Coordinates of C-alpha atoms and ligand atoms in Angstrom, one line a residue:
X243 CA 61.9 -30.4 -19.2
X244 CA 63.1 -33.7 -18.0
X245 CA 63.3 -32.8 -14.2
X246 CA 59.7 -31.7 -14.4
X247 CA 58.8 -34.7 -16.3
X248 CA 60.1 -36.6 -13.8
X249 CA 58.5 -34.6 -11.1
X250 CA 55.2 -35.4 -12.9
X251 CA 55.8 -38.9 -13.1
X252 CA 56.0 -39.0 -16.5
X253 CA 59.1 -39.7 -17.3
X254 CA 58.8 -43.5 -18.3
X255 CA 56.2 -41.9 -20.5
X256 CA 58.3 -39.1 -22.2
X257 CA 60.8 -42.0 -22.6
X258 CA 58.0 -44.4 -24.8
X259 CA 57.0 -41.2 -26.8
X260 CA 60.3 -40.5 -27.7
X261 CA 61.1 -44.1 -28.2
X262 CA 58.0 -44.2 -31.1
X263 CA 56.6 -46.8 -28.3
X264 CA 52.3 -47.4 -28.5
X265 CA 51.5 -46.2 -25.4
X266 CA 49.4 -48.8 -23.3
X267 CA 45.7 -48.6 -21.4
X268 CA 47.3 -47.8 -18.2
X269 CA 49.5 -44.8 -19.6
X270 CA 46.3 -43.5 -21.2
X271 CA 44.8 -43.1 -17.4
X272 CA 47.9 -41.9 -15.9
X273 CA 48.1 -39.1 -18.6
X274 CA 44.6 -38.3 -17.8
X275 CA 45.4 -38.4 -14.1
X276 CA 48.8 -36.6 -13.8
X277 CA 47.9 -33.3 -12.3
X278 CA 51.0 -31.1 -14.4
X279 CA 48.8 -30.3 -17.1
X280 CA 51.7 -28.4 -19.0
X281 CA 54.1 -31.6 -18.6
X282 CA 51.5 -33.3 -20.8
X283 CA 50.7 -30.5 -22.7
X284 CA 54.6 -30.6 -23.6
X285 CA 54.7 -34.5 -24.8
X286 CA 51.7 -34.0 -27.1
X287 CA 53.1 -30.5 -28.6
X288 CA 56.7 -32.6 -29.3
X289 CA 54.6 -35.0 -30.6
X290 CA 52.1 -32.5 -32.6
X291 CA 55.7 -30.5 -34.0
X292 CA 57.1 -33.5 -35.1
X293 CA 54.3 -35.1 -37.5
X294 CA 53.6 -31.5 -38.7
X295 CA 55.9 -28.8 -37.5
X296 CA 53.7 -25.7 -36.8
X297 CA 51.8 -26.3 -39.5
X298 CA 48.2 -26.0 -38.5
X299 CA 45.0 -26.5 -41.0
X300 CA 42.0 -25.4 -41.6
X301 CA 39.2 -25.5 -44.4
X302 CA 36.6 -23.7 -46.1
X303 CA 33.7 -25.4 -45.2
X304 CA 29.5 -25.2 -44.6
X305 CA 27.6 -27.1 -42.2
X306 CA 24.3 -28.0 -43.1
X307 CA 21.6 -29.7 -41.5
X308 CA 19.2 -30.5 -43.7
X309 CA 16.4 -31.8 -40.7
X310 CA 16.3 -31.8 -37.0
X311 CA 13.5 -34.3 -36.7
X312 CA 15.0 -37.7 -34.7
X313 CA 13.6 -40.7 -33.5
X314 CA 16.8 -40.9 -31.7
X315 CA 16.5 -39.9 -28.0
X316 CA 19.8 -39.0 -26.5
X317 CA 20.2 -37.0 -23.5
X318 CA 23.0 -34.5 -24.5
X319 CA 21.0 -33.9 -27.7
X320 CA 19.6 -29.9 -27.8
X321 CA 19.0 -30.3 -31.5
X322 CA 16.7 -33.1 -32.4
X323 CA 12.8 -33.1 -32.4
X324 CA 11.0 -36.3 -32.1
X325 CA 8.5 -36.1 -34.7
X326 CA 7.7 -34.0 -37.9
X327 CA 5.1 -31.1 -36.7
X328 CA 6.5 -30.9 -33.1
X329 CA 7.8 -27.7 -32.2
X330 CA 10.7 -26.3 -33.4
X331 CA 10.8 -29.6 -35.8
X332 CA 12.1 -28.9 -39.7
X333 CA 13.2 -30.3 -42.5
X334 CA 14.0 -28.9 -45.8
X335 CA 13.4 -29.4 -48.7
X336 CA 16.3 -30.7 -51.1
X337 CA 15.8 -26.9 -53.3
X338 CA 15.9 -25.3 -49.7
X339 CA 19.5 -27.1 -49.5
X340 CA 21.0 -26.5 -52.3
X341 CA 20.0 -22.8 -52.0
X342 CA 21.6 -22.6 -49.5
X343 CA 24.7 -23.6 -51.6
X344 CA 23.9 -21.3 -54.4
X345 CA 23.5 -18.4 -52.1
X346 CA 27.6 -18.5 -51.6
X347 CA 28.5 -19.4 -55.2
X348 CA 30.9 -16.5 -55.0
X349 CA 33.1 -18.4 -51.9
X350 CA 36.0 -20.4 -52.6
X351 CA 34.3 -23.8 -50.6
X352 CA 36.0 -26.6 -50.7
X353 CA 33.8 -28.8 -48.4
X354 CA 29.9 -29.0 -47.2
X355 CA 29.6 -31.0 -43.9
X356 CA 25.6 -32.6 -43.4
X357 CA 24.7 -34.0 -40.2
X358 CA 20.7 -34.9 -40.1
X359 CA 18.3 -36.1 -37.5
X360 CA 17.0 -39.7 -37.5
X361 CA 14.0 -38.8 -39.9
X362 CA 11.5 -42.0 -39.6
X363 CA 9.6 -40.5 -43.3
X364 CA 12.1 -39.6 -45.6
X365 CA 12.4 -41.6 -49.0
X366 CA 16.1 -42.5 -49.8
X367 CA 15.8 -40.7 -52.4
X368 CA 15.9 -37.6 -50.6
X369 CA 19.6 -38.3 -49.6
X370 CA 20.4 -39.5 -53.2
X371 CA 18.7 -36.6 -54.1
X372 CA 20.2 -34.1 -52.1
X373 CA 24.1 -35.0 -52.9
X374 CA 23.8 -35.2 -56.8
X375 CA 21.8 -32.0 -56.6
X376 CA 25.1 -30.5 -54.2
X377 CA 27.3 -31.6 -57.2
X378 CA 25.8 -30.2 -59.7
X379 CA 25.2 -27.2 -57.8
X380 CA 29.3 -27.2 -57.5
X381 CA 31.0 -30.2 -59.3
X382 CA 33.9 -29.8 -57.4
X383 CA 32.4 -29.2 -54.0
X384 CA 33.9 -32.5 -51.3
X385 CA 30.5 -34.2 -49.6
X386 CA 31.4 -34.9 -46.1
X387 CA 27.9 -36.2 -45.0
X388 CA 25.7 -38.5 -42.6
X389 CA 27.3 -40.0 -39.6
X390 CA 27.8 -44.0 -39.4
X391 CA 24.6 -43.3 -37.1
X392 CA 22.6 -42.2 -40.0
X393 CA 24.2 -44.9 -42.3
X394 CA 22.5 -47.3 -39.8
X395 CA 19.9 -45.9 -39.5
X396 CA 19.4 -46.3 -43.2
X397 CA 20.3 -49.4 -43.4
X398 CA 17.6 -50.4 -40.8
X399 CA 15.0 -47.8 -42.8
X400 CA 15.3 -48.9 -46.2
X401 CA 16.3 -52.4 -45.9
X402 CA 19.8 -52.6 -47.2
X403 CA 22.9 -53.3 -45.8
X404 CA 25.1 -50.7 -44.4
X405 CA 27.8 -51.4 -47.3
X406 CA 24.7 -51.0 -49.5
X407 CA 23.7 -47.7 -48.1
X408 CA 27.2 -46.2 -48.6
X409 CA 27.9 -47.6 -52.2
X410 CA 24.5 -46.0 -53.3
X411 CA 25.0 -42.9 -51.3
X412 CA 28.3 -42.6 -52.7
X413 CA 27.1 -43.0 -56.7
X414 CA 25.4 -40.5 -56.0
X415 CA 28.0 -38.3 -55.0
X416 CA 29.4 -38.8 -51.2
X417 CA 33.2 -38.2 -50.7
X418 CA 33.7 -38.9 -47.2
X419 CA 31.8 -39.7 -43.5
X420 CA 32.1 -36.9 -40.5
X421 CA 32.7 -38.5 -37.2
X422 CA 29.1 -37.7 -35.5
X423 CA 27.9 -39.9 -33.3
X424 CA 30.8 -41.8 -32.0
X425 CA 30.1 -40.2 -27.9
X426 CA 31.7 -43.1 -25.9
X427 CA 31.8 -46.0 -27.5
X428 CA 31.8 -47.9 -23.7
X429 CA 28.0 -49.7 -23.5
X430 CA 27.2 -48.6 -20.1
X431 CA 27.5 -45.2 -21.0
X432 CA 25.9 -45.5 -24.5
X433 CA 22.8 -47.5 -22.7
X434 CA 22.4 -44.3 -21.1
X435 CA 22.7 -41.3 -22.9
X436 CA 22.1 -43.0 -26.3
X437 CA 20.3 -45.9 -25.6
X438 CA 18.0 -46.2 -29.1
X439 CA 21.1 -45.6 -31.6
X440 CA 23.9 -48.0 -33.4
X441 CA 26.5 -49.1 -30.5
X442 CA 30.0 -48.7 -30.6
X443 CA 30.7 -51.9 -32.3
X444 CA 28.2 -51.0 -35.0
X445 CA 29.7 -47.5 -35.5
X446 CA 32.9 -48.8 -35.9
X447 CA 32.1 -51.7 -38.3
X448 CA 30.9 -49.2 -40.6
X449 CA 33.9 -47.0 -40.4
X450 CA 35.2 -50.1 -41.4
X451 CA 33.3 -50.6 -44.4
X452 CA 34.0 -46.5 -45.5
X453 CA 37.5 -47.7 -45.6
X454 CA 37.2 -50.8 -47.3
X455 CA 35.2 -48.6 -50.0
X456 CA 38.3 -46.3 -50.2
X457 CA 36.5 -43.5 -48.2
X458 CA 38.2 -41.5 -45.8
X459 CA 36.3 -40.4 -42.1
X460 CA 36.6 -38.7 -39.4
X461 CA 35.9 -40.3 -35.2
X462 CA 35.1 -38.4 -32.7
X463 CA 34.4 -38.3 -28.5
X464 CA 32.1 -36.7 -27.1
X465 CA 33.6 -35.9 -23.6
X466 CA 32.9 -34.3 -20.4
X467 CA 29.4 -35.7 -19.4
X468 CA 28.9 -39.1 -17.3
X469 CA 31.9 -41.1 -18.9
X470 CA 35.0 -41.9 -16.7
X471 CA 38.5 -41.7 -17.7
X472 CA 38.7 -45.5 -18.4
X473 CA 36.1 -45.3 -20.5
X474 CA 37.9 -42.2 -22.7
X475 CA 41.0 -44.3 -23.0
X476 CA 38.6 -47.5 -23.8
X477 CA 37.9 -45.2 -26.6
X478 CA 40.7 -44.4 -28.2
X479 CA 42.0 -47.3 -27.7
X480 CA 39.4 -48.7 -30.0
X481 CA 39.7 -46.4 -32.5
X482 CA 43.6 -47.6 -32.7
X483 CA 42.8 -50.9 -33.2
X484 CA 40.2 -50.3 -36.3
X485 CA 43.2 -47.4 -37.7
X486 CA 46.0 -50.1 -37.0
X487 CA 43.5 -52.1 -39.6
X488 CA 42.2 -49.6 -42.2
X489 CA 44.3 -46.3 -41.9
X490 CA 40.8 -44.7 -43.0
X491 CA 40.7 -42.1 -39.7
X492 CA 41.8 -39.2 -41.1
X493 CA 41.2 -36.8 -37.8
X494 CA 40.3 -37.0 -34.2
X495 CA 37.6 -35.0 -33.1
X496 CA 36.9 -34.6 -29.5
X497 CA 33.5 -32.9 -29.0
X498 CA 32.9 -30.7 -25.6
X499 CA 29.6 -31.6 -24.1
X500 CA 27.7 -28.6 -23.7
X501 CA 24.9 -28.9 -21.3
X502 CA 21.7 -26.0 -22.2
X503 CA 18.6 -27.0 -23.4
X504 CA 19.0 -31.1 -23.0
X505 CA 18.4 -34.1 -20.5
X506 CA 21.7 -33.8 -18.7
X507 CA 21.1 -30.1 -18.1
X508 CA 22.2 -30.2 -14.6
X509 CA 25.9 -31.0 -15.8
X510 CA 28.7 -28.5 -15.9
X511 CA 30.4 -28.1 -19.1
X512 CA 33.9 -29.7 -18.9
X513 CA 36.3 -26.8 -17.8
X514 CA 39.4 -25.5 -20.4
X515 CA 41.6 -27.8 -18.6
X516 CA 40.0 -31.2 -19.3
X517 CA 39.8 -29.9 -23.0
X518 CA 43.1 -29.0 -23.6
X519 CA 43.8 -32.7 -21.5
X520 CA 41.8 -34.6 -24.2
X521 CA 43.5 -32.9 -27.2
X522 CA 46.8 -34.2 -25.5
X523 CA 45.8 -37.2 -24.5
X524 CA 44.5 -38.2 -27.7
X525 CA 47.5 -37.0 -29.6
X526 CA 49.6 -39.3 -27.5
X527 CA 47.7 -42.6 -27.6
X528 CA 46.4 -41.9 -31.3
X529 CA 49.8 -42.5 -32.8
X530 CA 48.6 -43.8 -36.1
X531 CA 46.0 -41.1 -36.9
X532 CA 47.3 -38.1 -38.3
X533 CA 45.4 -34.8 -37.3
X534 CA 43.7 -34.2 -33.8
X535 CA 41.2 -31.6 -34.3
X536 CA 39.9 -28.4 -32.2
X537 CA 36.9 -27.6 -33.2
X538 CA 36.4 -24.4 -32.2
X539 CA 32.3 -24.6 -31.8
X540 CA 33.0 -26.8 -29.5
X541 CA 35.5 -26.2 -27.7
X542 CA 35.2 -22.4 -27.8
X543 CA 37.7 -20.2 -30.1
X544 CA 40.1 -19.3 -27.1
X545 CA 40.8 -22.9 -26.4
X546 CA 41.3 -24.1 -30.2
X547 CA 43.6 -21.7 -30.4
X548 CA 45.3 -22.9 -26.8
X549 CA 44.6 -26.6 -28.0
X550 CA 47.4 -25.8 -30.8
X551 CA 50.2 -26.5 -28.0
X552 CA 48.2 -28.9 -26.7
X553 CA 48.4 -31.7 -29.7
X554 CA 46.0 -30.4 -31.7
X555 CA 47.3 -29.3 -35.6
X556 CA 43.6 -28.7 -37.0
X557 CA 40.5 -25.9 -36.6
X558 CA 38.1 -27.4 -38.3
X559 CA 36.9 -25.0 -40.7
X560 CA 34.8 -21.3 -41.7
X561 CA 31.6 -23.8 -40.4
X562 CA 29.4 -20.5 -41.8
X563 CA 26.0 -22.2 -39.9
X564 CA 25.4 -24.3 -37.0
X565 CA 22.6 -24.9 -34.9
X566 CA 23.6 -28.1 -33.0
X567 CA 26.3 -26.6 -30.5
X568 CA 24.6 -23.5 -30.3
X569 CA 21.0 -24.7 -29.1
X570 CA 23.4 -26.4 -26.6
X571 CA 24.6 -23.0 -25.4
X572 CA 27.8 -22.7 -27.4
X573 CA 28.6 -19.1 -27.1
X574 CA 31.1 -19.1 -30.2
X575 CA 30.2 -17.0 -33.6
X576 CA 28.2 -19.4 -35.4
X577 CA 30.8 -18.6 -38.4
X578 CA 34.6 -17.5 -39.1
X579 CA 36.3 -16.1 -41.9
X580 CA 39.3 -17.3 -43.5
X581 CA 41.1 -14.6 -42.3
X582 CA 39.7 -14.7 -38.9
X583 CA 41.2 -18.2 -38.9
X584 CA 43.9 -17.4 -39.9
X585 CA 44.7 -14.5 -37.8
X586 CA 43.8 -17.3 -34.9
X587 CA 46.6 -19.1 -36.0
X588 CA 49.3 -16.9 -37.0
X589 CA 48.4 -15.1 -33.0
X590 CA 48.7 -18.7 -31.8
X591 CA 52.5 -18.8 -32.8
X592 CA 51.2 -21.3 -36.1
X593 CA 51.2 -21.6 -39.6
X594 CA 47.9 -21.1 -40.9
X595 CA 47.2 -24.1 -44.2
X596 CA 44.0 -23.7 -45.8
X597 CA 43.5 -27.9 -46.8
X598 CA 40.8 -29.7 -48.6
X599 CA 38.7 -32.2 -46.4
X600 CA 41.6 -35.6 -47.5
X601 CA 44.7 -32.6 -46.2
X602 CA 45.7 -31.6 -49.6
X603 CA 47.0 -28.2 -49.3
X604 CA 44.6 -25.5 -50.9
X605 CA 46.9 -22.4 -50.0
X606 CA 49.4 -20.9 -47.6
X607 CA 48.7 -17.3 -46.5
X608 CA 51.1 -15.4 -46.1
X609 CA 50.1 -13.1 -42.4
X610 CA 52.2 -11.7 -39.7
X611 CA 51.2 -12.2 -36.1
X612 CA 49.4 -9.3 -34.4
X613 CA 52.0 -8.4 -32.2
X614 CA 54.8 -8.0 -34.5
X615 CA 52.6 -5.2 -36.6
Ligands
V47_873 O1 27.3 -36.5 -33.3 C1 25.4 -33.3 -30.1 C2 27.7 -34.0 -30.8 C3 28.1 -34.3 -33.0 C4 25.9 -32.1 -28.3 O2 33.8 -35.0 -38.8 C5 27.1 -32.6 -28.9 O3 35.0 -33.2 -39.2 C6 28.3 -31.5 -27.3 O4 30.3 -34.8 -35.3 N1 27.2 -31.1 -26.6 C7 28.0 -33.6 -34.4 N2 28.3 -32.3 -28.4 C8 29.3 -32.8 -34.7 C9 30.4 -33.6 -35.3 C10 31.6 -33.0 -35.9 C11 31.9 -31.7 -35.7 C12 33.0 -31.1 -36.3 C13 33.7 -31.8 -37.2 C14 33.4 -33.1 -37.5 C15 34.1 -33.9 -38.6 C16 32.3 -33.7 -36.9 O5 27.9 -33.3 -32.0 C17 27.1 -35.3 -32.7 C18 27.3 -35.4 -31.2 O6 28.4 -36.2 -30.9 N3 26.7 -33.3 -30.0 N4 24.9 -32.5 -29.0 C19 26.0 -31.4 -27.1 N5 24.9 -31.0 -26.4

């Protein structure tokens, strides 16, 4: 591998990674520009096998979202309606929720993942609401729920602070903060596909706070739209600097930008080779945040399973419903089993680890790859 590394022009690279060196700005846009794919691909999978062998995790999860009403306009957005009674608009009731919870009290979940519009009319009490009526729906059920987005949002709604917001929200029973609504943190590319939502800054000063509270979240980056590579390494570059700080990032998530049924329609999707590029990339420059995940709604089931030589040690989870990626023209099932997962893996040449949102291992299945049977 070292010929070709050096071939690729990446061998002053290969030597930092090897040398436990932080990779700089400028390496971060030469990785992204260095057209041997593979010779990347092979520094992020060294670096993937030696934080966590071919160990490779997943959970049992639901994704709820409770309402798709938003006052939030941004252009990649398939999901969101503007205002309550607009077509398509809903939002459900707190009992419509937690039905949905009680309709799968026979499955072993360990996690339920909310993501919400920007609803202007909801009492805070309907968040409060919702999460102690999740936990004592299942006491033991982890509440990954609302974006820093949202928690601004909130902040700016009900007239508290953000630190405020996330001490109430988590009396009443939040665990931990998804990574929604990170996109690129850059302003000239949040002033135009998000211009009327927290900036960067503000979505990463309430990471912040998560941390300080002991809570544990997840950042993502929304890729393959308008943004330029700079800006991708801007981004994780930033998210460094706020781990180097907390170590509250538990995974990476970067998000595929699918283009049906929004404002920036006349994009094309980014192709399987800029995917399996970001997982890399970000595997390389994110040296202090454990897990790089592929989600597989996003980034389609084939290439999550690709990504897992490609940096990436995480699927996400069973997921069970979704509506944003799929109004967006996400052609994935809108759930998995377990054991579809896990088959994923084992074909992948992985070790399949069913984990609980904070990594703790939940159970090890034992399978046998496809080929072999
Ligand atoms: O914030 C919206 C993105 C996010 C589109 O924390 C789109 O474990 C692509 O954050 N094309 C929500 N992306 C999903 C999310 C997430 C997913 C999986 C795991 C975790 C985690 C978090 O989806 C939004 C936005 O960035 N999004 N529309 C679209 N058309």
């Amino acid at each position: 591998m070292t010929a070709r590394l050096r071939s690729a022009g990446l061998e002053d690279i290969a030597a930092k990674v090897e040398a436990r060196t932080r990779l700089s700005f400028e390496d971060g846009r030469r990785l992204f520009a260095a057209p041997d794919l593979l010779a990347v691909a092979w520094l992020a999978n060294r670096e993937r096998e030696r934080r966590h062998g071919a160990r490779t995790y997943f959970n049992h999860n639901l994704r709820l979202e409770a309402t798709n009403v938003c006052t939030a306009s941004c252009l990649f957005c398939s999901f969101a309606r503007l205002k309550p009674g607009d077509a398509g608009a809903y939002t459900s009731s707190v009992e419509q929720v937690l039905d949905k919870l009680r309709a799968r009290a026979h499955e072993p979940l360990t996690e339920v993942h909310i993501v919400n519009g920007l609803h202007p009319e909801l009492p805070f009490s309907y968040y409060t609401d919702l999460l102690r009526g999740l936990k004592a729906v299942r006491p033991g059920i982890h509440l990954k729920c609302f974006t820093a987005v949202e928690i601004a949002y909130f902040a700016g709604l009900y007239g508290r602070t953000d630190e405020q917001v996330l001490v109430e929200l988590r009396a009443a029973g939040l665990d931990s903060l998804p990574g929604g609504g990170a996109e690129i943190f850059a302003a000239r590319v949040r002033r135009k596909i998000c211009h009327d939502k927290c900036d960067g800054d503000r979505y990463l000063a309430i990471h912040r706070t998560a941390h300080g509270l002991g809570m544990r979240t997840n950042v993502t980056m929304l890729y393959g739209h308008i943004e330029t590579p700079d800006e991708r390494v801007d981004h994780l570059l930033r998210i460094r600097a706020l781990q180097d700080d907390t170590g509250g990032f538990q995974a990476f998530i970067p998000l595929a930008f699918h283009p049906d049924n929004n404002q920036m329609r006349k994009l094309p999707p980014p192709s399987a080779g800029d995917t399996l590029r970001v997982h890399a990339v970000a595997r390389l420059m994110l040296d202090n945040v454990d897990h790089i995940k592929a989600y597989w709604i996003s980034c389609g089931v084939e290439v999550a399973q690709t990504a897992l030589w490609f940096g990436a040690d995480d699927l996400d989870g069973t997921v069970q419903e979704e509506t944003i990626y799929h109004m967006a023209g996400s052609s994935t099932p809108t759930a998995l089993s377990t054991g579809d997962i896990e088959r994923l893996i084992t074909d992948a040449g992985r070790e399949p680890i069913e984990r609980d949102t904070l990594y703790n291992v939940v159970r090890v299945p034992q399978l046998v790859p496809a080929c072999v049977l």
